[in-house]
Amino acid sequence: MANARVIFHVDMNSFYASVEIANHPELRGKPLAIAGKAEERHGIVVTSSYEARKMGVRTTMTVREAKQKCPQLIVRHPDFSLYRRTSEQLFTMLKDYTNLVEKASIDEGYLDVSHWIHRRHPLNLANEIQSRIREELHLPCSIGIAPNKFLAKMASNRKKPMGITVIRKRDLPQTLWPLPIGKMHGVGPKTEEKFSLAGIKTIGDLAARNPDAIERKYGINGRRLHDFANGWDVRPVDPDSWDRYKSIGHSMTLSHDTVDLKMIYETMQQLAGKLEMKLKREHVASYELVVMIRYHDWKTITRHKSTMQPLRSRQEILNLAFSVFQANWSGEAVRLLGITLASFQAISESTKQLDLFSYQNDIQTEELVDLIDRINDQFGENTLLPATRLLNKKRSESPDSGC
């Protein structure tokens, strides 16, 4: 009993929409959708209230499609500063219960409440936390209770909104193993398809397979998923994980002050390549980008951009960073350029919604990216790199490159 762990996963329900409703009570009980700005998300619904969902509104629908399903739908653009402030209030509240709070994303986190075992029943404690979030922040949440992070995450997904679910290891044959493999946390559409082709249709099918065979076929990540399917997860709740990766950035001083857009683009391409490597090493995606421009006279400006699309690849980072640069460049000679990424989320948590103007490119590159990732996962980071990345790597390692 001394080593028993009790882990909570607190998952806010329809966070963006719920925050809007909490701050605009006139929206309560009405169908609401949050949709990105036209130039960024092309009118795509990124989340919606439960009232809108009952009317058939779904994430990734265009606003036009959503309004066909629900003519009375209210559409709002995302207010990132409001969402971040609310998230900070949430996690400050959670730290009243334990110092072991790990922020997994803007709207979810893990709590290690093992020290409460002898004082409070976990269900009573979860009820108190859920009620307090509802009363003080006016927000709904679901809480999963389990002996480890993976099972707690799976538990919180079982009942939404305002659910509290317990999953114990002895309950796995009844609660977890019958679920389709696609319902497993960490299994995306591509992995689901691979498992399905191999006859792994349920979480129980994966749990029953030979772990060494799974690792040989699917790499380290496959072995990790096999462990999770059997309820094995020794990862600690890490309070420092979010701050550790609060931001990552690179800057580069150009060889000479320039107004040459080609040189500026190529410099930003090198910076984006470095950032891509860091994101992949940490298995995270970014939702915020900052571009720094230092001019010939040392005047420096920084410009911030939030995105509903997770940034992971060099090209995604480069496209957004260069567009921010072009929108804010004065036309004067540039001395130094920098790109910083922030607002990270684990790759297993992030979901890329297809951009209506780039989905064809996404589909074309998906198989190549998948192959490179699979080889690197199985044989080690940087086993296989695109030729352009190797070229940029050599350039970045040259003596006159920036830090």
CSV table of C-alpha atoms in Angstrom, one decimal:
chain,number,residue,atom,x,y,z
A,1,MET,CA,0.0,0.0,0.0
A,2,ALA,CA,3.0,2.3,0.7
A,3,ASN,CA,3.9,2.2,-3.0
A,4,ALA,CA,0.4,2.5,-4.3
A,5,ARG,CA,-0.2,5.4,-6.7
A,6,VAL,CA,-3.3,7.4,-7.3
A,7,ILE,CA,-3.2,9.5,-10.4
A,8,PHE,CA,-5.9,12.0,-11.6
A,9,HIS,CA,-6.2,13.2,-15.2
A,10,VAL,CA,-8.2,16.4,-15.3
A,11,ASP,CA,-9.6,17.0,-18.8
A,12,MET,CA,-11.5,20.2,-19.5
A,13,ASN,CA,-14.6,19.6,-21.6
A,14,SER,CA,-14.8,21.6,-24.9
A,15,PHE,CA,-12.4,24.1,-23.3
A,16,TYR,CA,-12.4,27.0,-25.8
A,17,ALA,CA,-16.2,27.0,-26.1
A,18,SER,CA,-16.7,26.5,-22.4
A,19,VAL,CA,-14.4,29.5,-21.6
A,20,GLU,CA,-16.3,31.7,-24.0
A,21,ILE,CA,-19.6,30.7,-22.3
A,22,ALA,CA,-18.1,31.3,-18.9
A,23,ASN,CA,-17.1,34.8,-19.9
A,24,HIS,CA,-20.2,35.5,-21.9
A,25,PRO,CA,-23.2,34.1,-19.9
A,26,GLU,CA,-25.6,35.0,-22.7
A,27,LEU,CA,-24.1,32.2,-24.7
A,28,ARG,CA,-25.1,29.5,-22.1
A,29,GLY,CA,-27.4,26.9,-23.5
A,30,LYS,CA,-26.9,28.0,-27.1
A,31,PRO,CA,-25.1,26.2,-29.9
A,32,LEU,CA,-21.6,27.7,-30.2
A,33,ALA,CA,-18.6,27.0,-32.4
A,34,ILE,CA,-15.1,28.3,-32.3
A,35,ALA,CA,-13.7,28.7,-35.8
A,36,GLY,CA,-10.3,30.0,-36.9
A,37,LYS,CA,-9.8,33.2,-38.7
A,38,ALA,CA,-10.4,32.9,-42.5
A,39,GLU,CA,-6.7,33.4,-43.4
A,40,GLU,CA,-5.5,30.8,-40.9
A,41,ARG,CA,-8.1,28.1,-40.7
A,42,HIS,CA,-10.3,28.9,-43.7
A,43,GLY,CA,-13.5,28.8,-41.7
A,44,ILE,CA,-13.0,25.4,-40.1
A,45,VAL,CA,-14.7,24.6,-36.8
A,46,VAL,CA,-12.1,23.7,-34.2
A,47,THR,CA,-14.4,23.0,-31.3
A,48,SER,CA,-18.0,23.5,-30.3
A,49,SER,CA,-20.4,23.5,-27.4
A,50,TYR,CA,-22.3,20.3,-26.5
A,51,GLU,CA,-25.5,22.1,-27.6
A,52,ALA,CA,-24.0,22.5,-31.1
A,53,ARG,CA,-22.7,18.9,-31.1
A,54,LYS,CA,-26.2,17.6,-30.4
A,55,MET,CA,-27.3,19.4,-33.6
A,56,GLY,CA,-24.6,17.6,-35.7
A,57,VAL,CA,-21.8,20.2,-35.6
A,58,ARG,CA,-18.4,18.5,-35.7
A,59,THR,CA,-14.8,19.5,-35.5
A,60,THR,CA,-13.2,20.0,-39.0
A,61,MET,CA,-16.5,21.0,-40.6
A,62,THR,CA,-16.5,24.3,-42.5
A,63,VAL,CA,-18.6,27.0,-40.9
A,64,ARG,CA,-20.9,26.8,-43.9
A,65,GLU,CA,-21.5,23.0,-43.3
A,66,ALA,CA,-21.9,23.6,-39.6
A,67,LYS,CA,-24.6,26.3,-40.2
A,68,GLN,CA,-26.4,23.9,-42.6
A,69,LYS,CA,-26.6,21.4,-39.7
A,70,CYS,CA,-27.4,24.1,-37.2
A,71,PRO,CA,-28.8,27.4,-38.7
A,72,GLN,CA,-28.8,29.1,-35.3
A,73,LEU,CA,-25.1,28.4,-34.7
A,74,ILE,CA,-23.1,31.2,-33.1
A,75,VAL,CA,-19.6,31.4,-34.4
A,76,ARG,CA,-16.7,33.0,-32.5
A,77,HIS,CA,-13.0,33.4,-33.3
A,78,PRO,CA,-10.6,32.0,-30.8
A,79,ASP,CA,-9.3,34.3,-28.0
A,80,PHE,CA,-6.0,32.8,-27.1
A,81,SER,CA,-5.0,35.3,-24.4
A,82,LEU,CA,-8.3,34.5,-22.6
A,83,TYR,CA,-7.7,30.8,-22.9
A,84,ARG,CA,-4.2,31.1,-21.6
A,85,ARG,CA,-5.3,33.2,-18.6
A,86,THR,CA,-8.0,30.7,-17.8
A,87,SER,CA,-5.6,27.8,-18.0
A,88,GLU,CA,-3.2,29.5,-15.6
A,89,GLN,CA,-6.1,29.9,-13.1
A,90,LEU,CA,-7.0,26.3,-13.5
A,91,PHE,CA,-3.5,25.0,-12.8
A,92,THR,CA,-3.0,27.4,-9.9
A,93,MET,CA,-6.2,25.8,-8.4
A,94,LEU,CA,-5.0,22.2,-9.0
A,95,LYS,CA,-1.7,23.0,-7.1
A,96,ASP,CA,-3.8,23.6,-4.0
A,97,TYR,CA,-4.2,19.8,-3.8
A,98,THR,CA,-0.7,18.6,-4.6
A,99,ASN,CA,2.7,19.9,-5.7
A,100,LEU,CA,2.8,17.1,-8.2
A,101,VAL,CA,0.8,18.7,-11.0
A,102,GLU,CA,1.9,18.1,-14.6
A,103,LYS,CA,0.5,20.3,-17.3
A,104,ALA,CA,-0.1,18.2,-20.4
A,105,SER,CA,-1.7,20.9,-22.5
A,106,ILE,CA,-3.6,24.2,-22.1
A,107,ASP,CA,-6.7,22.2,-21.0
A,108,GLU,CA,-5.5,19.0,-19.3
A,109,GLY,CA,-3.2,17.9,-16.6
A,110,TYR,CA,-2.1,15.0,-14.3
A,111,LEU,CA,-2.1,15.1,-10.5
A,112,ASP,CA,-0.4,12.6,-8.3
A,113,VAL,CA,-2.6,12.5,-5.2
A,114,SER,CA,-1.1,9.4,-3.7
A,115,HIS,CA,-0.4,11.2,-0.4
A,116,TRP,CA,-4.2,11.6,0.0
A,117,ILE,CA,-4.9,7.8,0.1
A,118,HIS,CA,-5.1,7.6,3.9
A,119,ARG,CA,-7.0,10.8,4.4
A,120,ARG,CA,-9.6,11.1,1.6
A,121,HIS,CA,-11.3,8.6,-0.7
A,122,PRO,CA,-10.1,9.4,-4.3
A,123,LEU,CA,-13.7,9.7,-5.5
A,124,ASN,CA,-14.5,12.3,-2.9
A,125,LEU,CA,-11.4,14.2,-3.7
A,126,ALA,CA,-12.2,14.1,-7.4
A,127,ASN,CA,-15.7,15.3,-6.7
A,128,GLU,CA,-14.4,18.2,-4.7
A,129,ILE,CA,-12.0,19.3,-7.5
A,130,GLN,CA,-14.6,19.0,-10.2
A,131,SER,CA,-17.1,21.0,-8.2
A,132,ARG,CA,-14.7,23.7,-7.4
A,133,ILE,CA,-13.6,24.1,-11.0
A,134,ARG,CA,-17.3,24.3,-11.9
A,135,GLU,CA,-18.2,26.8,-9.2
A,136,GLU,CA,-15.1,29.1,-9.4
A,137,LEU,CA,-14.2,29.0,-13.1
A,138,HIS,CA,-17.7,28.0,-14.3
A,139,LEU,CA,-16.1,25.3,-16.5
A,140,PRO,CA,-17.0,21.6,-16.9
A,141,CYS,CA,-14.3,18.9,-16.7
A,142,SER,CA,-14.0,15.1,-16.6
A,143,ILE,CA,-11.6,13.4,-14.2
A,144,GLY,CA,-10.0,10.0,-14.7
A,145,ILE,CA,-8.7,8.1,-11.6
A,146,ALA,CA,-6.1,5.3,-12.0
A,147,PRO,CA,-2.8,3.9,-10.7
A,148,ASN,CA,-0.8,5.5,-13.6
A,149,LYS,CA,-1.0,8.3,-16.2
A,150,PHE,CA,-2.1,6.2,-19.2
A,151,LEU,CA,-5.0,4.6,-17.4
A,152,ALA,CA,-6.0,7.9,-15.9
A,153,LYS,CA,-6.1,9.5,-19.4
A,154,MET,CA,-8.2,6.6,-20.7
A,155,ALA,CA,-10.5,7.0,-17.7
A,156,SER,CA,-11.2,10.7,-18.3
A,157,ASN,CA,-12.3,10.0,-21.8
A,158,ARG,CA,-15.0,7.6,-20.7
A,159,LYS,CA,-17.6,10.1,-19.5
A,160,LYS,CA,-18.0,13.6,-21.0
A,161,PRO,CA,-19.0,16.2,-19.9
A,162,MET,CA,-18.6,16.2,-16.1
A,163,GLY,CA,-17.7,12.6,-15.7
A,164,ILE,CA,-15.6,10.9,-13.0
A,165,THR,CA,-14.3,7.4,-13.9
A,166,VAL,CA,-12.0,4.9,-12.1
A,167,ILE,CA,-10.0,2.3,-14.0
A,168,ARG,CA,-8.1,-0.3,-12.0
A,169,LYS,CA,-5.6,-2.8,-13.4
A,170,ARG,CA,-7.8,-5.7,-12.4
A,171,ASP,CA,-10.7,-4.2,-14.5
A,172,LEU,CA,-8.7,-4.1,-17.8
A,173,PRO,CA,-10.4,-7.2,-19.3
A,174,GLN,CA,-13.8,-5.6,-18.8
A,175,THR,CA,-13.1,-1.8,-19.2
A,176,LEU,CA,-10.2,-1.4,-21.6
A,177,TRP,CA,-9.5,-4.5,-23.6
A,178,PRO,CA,-12.8,-4.7,-25.5
A,179,LEU,CA,-12.3,-1.1,-26.9
A,180,PRO,CA,-11.4,-0.7,-30.5
A,181,ILE,CA,-7.7,-0.1,-30.9
A,182,GLY,CA,-8.4,3.4,-32.4
A,183,LYS,CA,-9.8,4.5,-29.0
A,184,MET,CA,-6.5,3.9,-27.3
A,185,HIS,CA,-4.6,7.0,-26.2
A,186,GLY,CA,-1.5,7.4,-28.4
A,187,VAL,CA,-2.9,5.5,-31.4
A,188,GLY,CA,-3.6,7.8,-34.3
A,189,PRO,CA,-5.3,6.9,-37.6
A,190,LYS,CA,-2.1,5.7,-39.3
A,191,THR,CA,-1.1,3.4,-36.4
A,192,GLU,CA,-4.7,2.2,-36.1
A,193,GLU,CA,-4.6,1.2,-39.8
A,194,LYS,CA,-1.3,-0.6,-39.4
A,195,PHE,CA,-2.5,-2.5,-36.3
A,196,SER,CA,-5.8,-3.4,-38.1
A,197,LEU,CA,-3.9,-4.9,-41.1
A,198,ALA,CA,-2.0,-7.1,-38.6
A,199,GLY,CA,-5.3,-8.3,-37.0
A,200,ILE,CA,-5.0,-6.0,-34.0
A,201,LYS,CA,-8.6,-4.7,-33.8
A,202,THR,CA,-9.0,-4.1,-30.0
A,203,ILE,CA,-6.8,-3.0,-27.2
A,204,GLY,CA,-7.0,-6.5,-25.9
A,205,ASP,CA,-5.6,-7.9,-29.1
A,206,LEU,CA,-2.5,-5.6,-28.7
A,207,ALA,CA,-2.1,-6.6,-25.0
A,208,ALA,CA,-2.1,-10.3,-25.9
A,209,ARG,CA,0.7,-10.0,-28.5
A,210,ASN,CA,4.3,-10.9,-27.9
A,211,PRO,CA,6.0,-7.7,-26.8
A,212,ASP,CA,9.3,-8.4,-28.6
A,213,ALA,CA,7.5,-9.1,-31.9
A,214,ILE,CA,5.6,-5.8,-31.5
A,215,GLU,CA,8.8,-3.9,-31.0
A,216,ARG,CA,10.5,-5.6,-34.0
A,217,LYS,CA,7.6,-4.6,-36.2
A,218,TYR,CA,6.5,-1.2,-34.8
A,219,GLY,CA,9.6,0.0,-33.0
A,220,ILE,CA,10.0,1.5,-29.6
A,221,ASN,CA,6.7,3.3,-29.8
A,222,GLY,CA,4.9,0.0,-30.5
A,223,ARG,CA,6.5,-1.6,-27.4
A,224,ARG,CA,5.4,1.4,-25.3
A,225,LEU,CA,1.8,1.0,-26.6
A,226,HIS,CA,1.9,-2.7,-25.8
A,227,ASP,CA,3.0,-1.8,-22.2
A,228,PHE,CA,0.1,0.7,-22.0
A,229,ALA,CA,-2.4,-1.8,-23.3
A,230,ASN,CA,-1.4,-4.1,-20.4
A,231,GLY,CA,-1.8,-1.2,-17.9
A,232,TRP,CA,2.0,-0.7,-17.4
A,233,ASP,CA,3.1,2.9,-17.1
A,234,VAL,CA,5.8,3.9,-14.7
A,235,ARG,CA,6.1,7.5,-15.9
A,236,PRO,CA,6.1,9.9,-13.0
A,237,VAL,CA,3.9,13.0,-12.8
A,238,ASP,CA,6.5,15.6,-13.7
A,239,PRO,CA,5.7,19.2,-12.5
A,240,ASP,CA,8.6,20.7,-14.4
A,241,SER,CA,7.8,19.2,-17.8
A,242,TRP,CA,5.8,22.1,-19.1
A,243,ASP,CA,8.3,24.8,-18.0
A,244,ARG,CA,11.2,22.7,-19.3
A,245,TYR,CA,9.8,23.2,-22.8
A,246,LYS,CA,8.1,26.5,-22.4
A,247,SER,CA,9.9,27.8,-25.4
A,248,ILE,CA,12.6,26.8,-27.8
A,249,GLY,CA,14.3,29.1,-30.2
A,250,HIS,CA,17.2,29.8,-32.5
A,251,SER,CA,18.6,32.9,-34.0
A,252,MET,CA,21.2,33.5,-36.7
A,253,THR,CA,23.3,36.6,-37.6
A,254,LEU,CA,23.5,37.0,-41.3
A,255,SER,CA,26.9,37.2,-43.0
A,256,HIS,CA,26.1,40.7,-44.0
A,257,ASP,CA,23.1,43.1,-43.6
A,258,THR,CA,20.7,42.3,-46.4
A,259,VAL,CA,17.4,43.0,-48.1
A,260,ASP,CA,17.7,39.9,-50.3
A,261,LEU,CA,14.5,37.9,-49.7
A,262,LYS,CA,16.1,34.7,-51.0
A,263,MET,CA,18.9,34.9,-48.4
A,264,ILE,CA,16.4,35.8,-45.7
A,265,TYR,CA,14.2,32.8,-46.7
A,266,GLU,CA,17.1,30.4,-46.7
A,267,THR,CA,18.2,31.6,-43.3
A,268,MET,CA,14.8,31.1,-41.9
A,269,GLN,CA,14.8,27.6,-43.5
A,270,GLN,CA,17.9,26.7,-41.6
A,271,LEU,CA,16.3,27.9,-38.3
A,272,ALA,CA,13.1,26.0,-39.0
A,273,GLY,CA,15.2,22.9,-39.6
A,274,LYS,CA,16.8,23.2,-36.2
A,275,LEU,CA,13.5,23.7,-34.5
A,276,GLU,CA,12.0,20.7,-36.3
A,277,MET,CA,14.7,18.5,-34.9
A,278,LYS,CA,14.1,19.7,-31.4
A,279,LEU,CA,10.3,19.2,-31.7
A,280,LYS,CA,10.8,15.6,-32.9
A,281,ARG,CA,13.4,14.8,-30.2
A,282,GLU,CA,10.9,15.9,-27.5
A,283,HIS,CA,7.9,14.4,-29.3
A,284,VAL,CA,5.9,17.6,-29.1
A,285,ALA,CA,4.2,20.0,-31.5
A,286,SER,CA,3.9,23.8,-31.1
A,287,TYR,CA,1.0,26.2,-31.3
A,288,GLU,CA,2.8,29.5,-31.0
A,289,LEU,CA,5.6,31.1,-33.0
A,290,VAL,CA,7.6,34.3,-32.5
A,291,VAL,CA,9.7,35.9,-35.2
A,292,MET,CA,12.5,38.3,-34.2
A,293,ILE,CA,13.9,40.7,-36.8
A,294,ARG,CA,17.0,42.8,-36.0
A,295,TYR,CA,17.8,45.5,-38.5
A,296,HIS,CA,21.2,47.0,-39.6
A,297,ASP,CA,20.8,49.7,-36.9
A,298,TRP,CA,20.2,47.1,-34.2
A,299,LYS,CA,16.6,48.1,-33.9
A,300,THR,CA,14.8,44.8,-32.9
A,301,ILE,CA,11.2,43.8,-33.2
A,302,THR,CA,9.4,40.6,-32.3
A,303,ARG,CA,6.1,39.5,-33.7
A,304,HIS,CA,3.9,36.7,-32.2
A,305,LYS,CA,1.5,34.3,-34.0
A,306,SER,CA,-0.8,31.7,-32.6
A,307,THR,CA,-2.1,28.9,-34.7
A,308,MET,CA,-4.8,26.3,-34.5
A,309,GLN,CA,-2.7,23.9,-36.5
A,310,PRO,CA,0.1,22.1,-34.6
A,311,LEU,CA,3.6,23.0,-36.0
A,312,ARG,CA,5.9,20.1,-36.3
A,313,SER,CA,7.7,20.0,-39.6
A,314,ARG,CA,10.3,22.3,-41.0
A,315,GLN,CA,8.1,23.4,-43.8
A,316,GLU,CA,5.1,24.2,-41.5
A,317,ILE,CA,7.4,26.3,-39.2
A,318,LEU,CA,9.0,28.0,-42.2
A,319,ASN,CA,5.8,28.8,-44.0
A,320,LEU,CA,4.3,30.5,-40.9
A,321,ALA,CA,7.5,32.3,-39.9
A,322,PHE,CA,8.2,33.7,-43.3
A,323,SER,CA,4.6,34.9,-43.6
A,324,VAL,CA,5.0,36.7,-40.3
A,325,PHE,CA,8.3,38.2,-41.5
A,326,GLN,CA,6.7,39.4,-44.7
A,327,ALA,CA,3.8,41.0,-42.9
A,328,ASN,CA,6.1,42.9,-40.5
A,329,TRP,CA,9.3,43.7,-42.4
A,330,SER,CA,10.0,47.4,-42.9
A,331,GLY,CA,12.0,46.8,-46.0
A,332,GLU,CA,15.3,47.9,-44.2
A,333,ALA,CA,18.4,45.7,-44.3
A,334,VAL,CA,18.2,42.8,-41.9
A,335,ARG,CA,21.2,41.8,-39.6
A,336,LEU,CA,19.7,38.9,-37.5
A,337,LEU,CA,16.7,36.6,-37.6
A,338,GLY,CA,15.2,34.4,-34.9
A,339,ILE,CA,12.4,32.0,-34.6
A,340,THR,CA,11.0,30.8,-31.2
A,341,LEU,CA,8.3,28.2,-30.7
A,342,ALA,CA,6.0,27.9,-27.6
A,343,SER,CA,2.7,26.4,-26.4
A,344,PHE,CA,3.8,22.8,-26.7
A,345,GLN,CA,1.7,19.7,-26.7
A,346,ALA,CA,2.7,16.0,-26.9
A,347,ILE,CA,2.4,14.6,-30.4
A,348,SER,CA,0.1,11.9,-29.1
A,349,GLU,CA,-2.3,14.7,-27.9
A,350,SER,CA,-2.0,17.1,-30.9
A,351,THR,CA,-4.4,16.7,-33.8
A,352,LYS,CA,-3.7,18.3,-37.1
A,353,GLN,CA,-6.9,19.3,-38.7
A,354,LEU,CA,-6.6,19.3,-42.5
A,355,ASP,CA,-6.2,22.8,-44.0
A,356,LEU,CA,-8.4,23.1,-47.0
A,357,PHE,CA,-5.5,24.6,-49.1
A,358,SER,CA,-2.7,22.3,-48.0
A,359,TYR,CA,-4.4,18.9,-47.4
A,360,GLN,CA,-3.2,17.5,-50.8
A,361,ASN,CA,0.4,18.3,-49.9
A,362,ASP,CA,-0.1,16.7,-46.5
A,363,ILE,CA,-1.3,13.5,-48.2
A,364,GLN,CA,1.5,13.4,-50.7
A,365,THR,CA,4.2,13.8,-48.0
A,366,GLU,CA,2.5,11.6,-45.4
A,367,GLU,CA,4.0,8.3,-46.6
A,368,LEU,CA,7.6,9.6,-46.8
A,369,VAL,CA,7.4,11.3,-43.4
A,370,ASP,CA,5.9,8.1,-41.9
A,371,LEU,CA,8.7,6.0,-43.4
A,372,ILE,CA,11.5,8.3,-42.1
A,373,ASP,CA,9.8,8.4,-38.6
A,374,ARG,CA,9.4,4.6,-38.5
A,375,ILE,CA,13.1,4.0,-39.4
A,376,ASN,CA,14.3,6.6,-36.9
A,377,ASP,CA,12.0,5.2,-34.1
A,378,GLN,CA,13.3,1.7,-34.7
A,379,PHE,CA,17.0,2.3,-35.3
A,380,GLY,CA,17.7,5.6,-33.6
A,381,GLU,CA,17.3,9.3,-34.1
A,382,ASN,CA,18.9,10.7,-37.3
A,383,THR,CA,19.4,7.2,-38.9
A,384,LEU,CA,17.6,8.6,-41.9
A,385,LEU,CA,17.4,12.3,-42.8
A,386,PRO,CA,16.2,14.1,-45.9
A,387,ALA,CA,19.1,15.3,-48.1
A,388,THR,CA,18.0,18.9,-47.7
A,389,ARG,CA,18.2,18.5,-43.9
A,390,LEU,CA,21.8,17.1,-44.1
A,391,LEU,CA,22.8,20.1,-46.2
A,392,ASN,CA,21.3,22.5,-43.8
A,393,LYS,CA,22.9,20.7,-40.9
A,394,LYS,CA,26.3,21.1,-42.5
A,395,ARG,CA,25.7,24.8,-43.1
A,396,SER,CA,24.5,25.3,-39.5
A,397,GLU,CA,27.6,23.7,-38.1
A,398,SER,CA,29.9,26.0,-40.1
A,399,PRO,CA,32.0,28.5,-38.0
A,400,ASP,CA,30.1,31.5,-39.2
A,401,SER,CA,26.6,30.2,-38.3
A,402,GLY,CA,24.5,31.8,-35.6
A,403,CYS,CA,23.8,30.2,-32.2
